Amino acid sequence: MAKKAMIEREKKRQKLVEKYAAKRAELKEIANDESKPMEERFKARLKLAKLPRNSAPTRLHNRCQLTGRPHAYYRKLKVSRIALRELASNGKAPGMVKSSW
């Protein structure tokens, strides 16, 4: 189980990303538009830099929904390998068969 603080920090980052997504996209549009004057593009870059650092989507990290584990994460299922194995053992993950050889 991951630390509660780490899970909460990740939730906080997710909220910030959602809150600033539109503003960030708008500023990036201006900054990357080559038809606009250089000064205007530069001002857009400065405004973009002033936004909170945690509002950037690259700061997010995938975590298991059940345990908060950051490694060995299956994107489709949104759980870690350990949680998936536990679910499969309990018969809660349909279609999973325990292998033996």
PDB file of C-alpha atoms in Angstrom:
ATOM      1  CA  MET A   1       0.000   0.000   0.000  1.00  0.00           C
ATOM      2  CA  ALA A   2       1.378   3.383  -1.014  1.00  0.00           C
ATOM      3  CA  LYS A   3       1.568   6.244   1.439  1.00  0.00           C
ATOM      4  CA  LYS A   4      -1.724   8.074   1.754  1.00  0.00           C
ATOM      5  CA  ALA A   5       0.089  11.372   1.162  1.00  0.00           C
ATOM      6  CA  MET A   6       1.400  10.185  -2.212  1.00  0.00           C
ATOM      7  CA  ILE A   7      -2.060   9.117  -3.344  1.00  0.00           C
ATOM      8  CA  GLU A   8      -3.540  12.457  -2.232  1.00  0.00           C
ATOM      9  CA  ARG A   9      -0.751  14.392  -3.938  1.00  0.00           C
ATOM     10  CA  GLU A  10      -1.514  12.588  -7.179  1.00  0.00           C
ATOM     11  CA  LYS A  11      -5.225  13.457  -6.838  1.00  0.00           C
ATOM     12  CA  LYS A  12      -4.301  17.099  -6.253  1.00  0.00           C
ATOM     13  CA  ARG A  13      -2.160  17.100  -9.410  1.00  0.00           C
ATOM     14  CA  GLN A  14      -5.036  15.565 -11.379  1.00  0.00           C
ATOM     15  CA  LYS A  15      -7.387  18.361 -10.242  1.00  0.00           C
ATOM     16  CA  LEU A  16      -4.828  21.022 -11.211  1.00  0.00           C
ATOM     17  CA  VAL A  17      -4.338  19.479 -14.649  1.00  0.00           C
ATOM     18  CA  GLU A  18      -8.098  19.527 -15.258  1.00  0.00           C
ATOM     19  CA  LYS A  19      -8.446  23.073 -13.930  1.00  0.00           C
ATOM     20  CA  TYR A  20      -5.711  24.594 -16.118  1.00  0.00           C
ATOM     21  CA  ALA A  21      -6.091  22.397 -19.228  1.00  0.00           C
ATOM     22  CA  ALA A  22      -8.034  24.960 -21.279  1.00  0.00           C
ATOM     23  CA  LYS A  23      -5.807  27.903 -20.337  1.00  0.00           C
ATOM     24  CA  ARG A  24      -2.664  25.865 -20.988  1.00  0.00           C
ATOM     25  CA  ALA A  25      -3.941  24.762 -24.411  1.00  0.00           C
ATOM     26  CA  GLU A  26      -4.860  28.348 -25.333  1.00  0.00           C
ATOM     27  CA  LEU A  27      -1.420  29.688 -24.375  1.00  0.00           C
ATOM     28  CA  LYS A  28       0.356  26.879 -26.214  1.00  0.00           C
ATOM     29  CA  GLU A  29      -1.729  27.647 -29.316  1.00  0.00           C
ATOM     30  CA  ILE A  30      -0.586  31.277 -29.234  1.00  0.00           C
ATOM     31  CA  ALA A  31       3.043  30.383 -28.466  1.00  0.00           C
ATOM     32  CA  ASN A  32       3.287  27.921 -31.350  1.00  0.00           C
ATOM     33  CA  ASP A  33       1.453  30.051 -33.933  1.00  0.00           C
ATOM     34  CA  GLU A  34       4.175  31.357 -36.246  1.00  0.00           C
ATOM     35  CA  SER A  35       1.859  33.883 -37.912  1.00  0.00           C
ATOM     36  CA  LYS A  36       1.698  35.912 -34.663  1.00  0.00           C
ATOM     37  CA  PRO A  37       4.396  38.478 -33.776  1.00  0.00           C
ATOM     38  CA  MET A  38       7.402  37.247 -31.775  1.00  0.00           C
ATOM     39  CA  GLU A  39       6.597  39.508 -28.775  1.00  0.00           C
ATOM     40  CA  GLU A  40       3.093  38.101 -28.415  1.00  0.00           C
ATOM     41  CA  ARG A  41       4.407  34.533 -28.621  1.00  0.00           C
ATOM     42  CA  PHE A  42       7.057  35.308 -26.010  1.00  0.00           C
ATOM     43  CA  LYS A  43       4.442  36.791 -23.643  1.00  0.00           C
ATOM     44  CA  ALA A  44       2.366  33.627 -24.048  1.00  0.00           C
ATOM     45  CA  ARG A  45       5.422  31.524 -23.122  1.00  0.00           C
ATOM     46  CA  LEU A  46       5.980  33.654 -20.005  1.00  0.00           C
ATOM     47  CA  LYS A  47       2.341  33.264 -18.956  1.00  0.00           C
ATOM     48  CA  LEU A  48       2.629  29.524 -19.551  1.00  0.00           C
ATOM     49  CA  ALA A  49       5.690  29.409 -17.305  1.00  0.00           C
ATOM     50  CA  LYS A  50       3.804  31.214 -14.538  1.00  0.00           C
ATOM     51  CA  LEU A  51       1.134  28.530 -14.352  1.00  0.00           C
ATOM     52  CA  PRO A  52       1.541  26.054 -11.477  1.00  0.00           C
ATOM     53  CA  ARG A  53       4.120  23.389 -12.219  1.00  0.00           C
ATOM     54  CA  ASN A  54       1.793  20.587 -11.135  1.00  0.00           C
ATOM     55  CA  SER A  55      -0.802  21.687 -13.689  1.00  0.00           C
ATOM     56  CA  ALA A  56       1.286  20.129 -16.472  1.00  0.00           C
ATOM     57  CA  PRO A  57      -0.075  16.734 -17.562  1.00  0.00           C
ATOM     58  CA  THR A  58       3.453  15.288 -17.722  1.00  0.00           C
ATOM     59  CA  ARG A  59       3.667  15.563 -13.924  1.00  0.00           C
ATOM     60  CA  LEU A  60       0.953  12.922 -13.491  1.00  0.00           C
ATOM     61  CA  HIS A  61       1.933   9.369 -12.670  1.00  0.00           C
ATOM     62  CA  ASN A  62      -0.264   6.319 -13.157  1.00  0.00           C
ATOM     63  CA  ARG A  63      -1.158   4.626  -9.884  1.00  0.00           C
ATOM     64  CA  CYS A  64      -3.123   1.503  -9.015  1.00  0.00           C
ATOM     65  CA  GLN A  65      -6.742   2.322  -8.108  1.00  0.00           C
ATOM     66  CA  LEU A  66      -6.735  -0.220  -5.287  1.00  0.00           C
ATOM     67  CA  THR A  67      -3.325   0.094  -3.678  1.00  0.00           C
ATOM     68  CA  GLY A  68      -1.771   3.280  -5.051  1.00  0.00           C
ATOM     69  CA  ARG A  69       1.278   1.362  -6.309  1.00  0.00           C
ATOM     70  CA  PRO A  70       3.109   3.385  -9.002  1.00  0.00           C
ATOM     71  CA  HIS A  71       5.004   0.528 -10.677  1.00  0.00           C
ATOM     72  CA  ALA A  72       3.814  -2.477 -12.723  1.00  0.00           C
ATOM     73  CA  TYR A  73       0.599  -0.668 -13.671  1.00  0.00           C
ATOM     74  CA  TYR A  74      -1.765  -2.029 -16.334  1.00  0.00           C
ATOM     75  CA  ARG A  75      -3.295   0.951 -18.146  1.00  0.00           C
ATOM     76  CA  LYS A  76      -6.355  -0.877 -19.445  1.00  0.00           C
ATOM     77  CA  LEU A  77      -7.317  -2.205 -16.026  1.00  0.00           C
ATOM     78  CA  LYS A  78      -5.954   0.687 -13.927  1.00  0.00           C
ATOM     79  CA  VAL A  79      -4.505  -1.720 -11.361  1.00  0.00           C
ATOM     80  CA  SER A  80      -1.031  -3.033 -10.559  1.00  0.00           C
ATOM     81  CA  ARG A  81       0.115  -6.566 -11.291  1.00  0.00           C
ATOM     82  CA  ILE A  82      -0.145  -7.510  -7.632  1.00  0.00           C
ATOM     83  CA  ALA A  83      -3.707  -6.235  -7.293  1.00  0.00           C
ATOM     84  CA  LEU A  84      -4.635  -7.970 -10.563  1.00  0.00           C
ATOM     85  CA  ARG A  85      -3.247 -11.285  -9.305  1.00  0.00           C
ATOM     86  CA  GLU A  86      -5.220 -10.886  -6.065  1.00  0.00           C
ATOM     87  CA  LEU A  87      -8.432 -10.139  -7.978  1.00  0.00           C
ATOM     88  CA  ALA A  88      -7.854 -13.126 -10.251  1.00  0.00           C
ATOM     89  CA  SER A  89      -7.216 -15.432  -7.292  1.00  0.00           C
ATOM     90  CA  ASN A  90     -10.493 -14.339  -5.712  1.00  0.00           C
ATOM     91  CA  GLY A  91     -12.349 -14.877  -9.001  1.00  0.00           C
ATOM     92  CA  LYS A  92     -13.209 -11.191  -9.382  1.00  0.00           C
ATOM     93  CA  ALA A  93     -11.390 -10.710 -12.699  1.00  0.00           C
ATOM     94  CA  PRO A  94     -13.370 -12.527 -15.421  1.00  0.00           C
ATOM     95  CA  GLY A  95     -11.483 -14.590 -17.969  1.00  0.00           C
ATOM     96  CA  MET A  96      -8.334 -14.972 -15.892  1.00  0.00           C
ATOM     97  CA  VAL A  97      -7.047 -18.502 -15.457  1.00  0.00           C
ATOM     98  CA  LYS A  98      -4.351 -19.539 -13.013  1.00  0.00           C
ATOM     99  CA  SER A  99      -1.468 -21.016 -14.983  1.00  0.00           C
ATOM    100  CA  SER A 100       0.407 -24.155 -14.034  1.00  0.00           C
ATOM    101  CA  TRP A 101       3.012 -26.195 -15.883  1.00  0.00           C
TER     102      TRP A 101
END
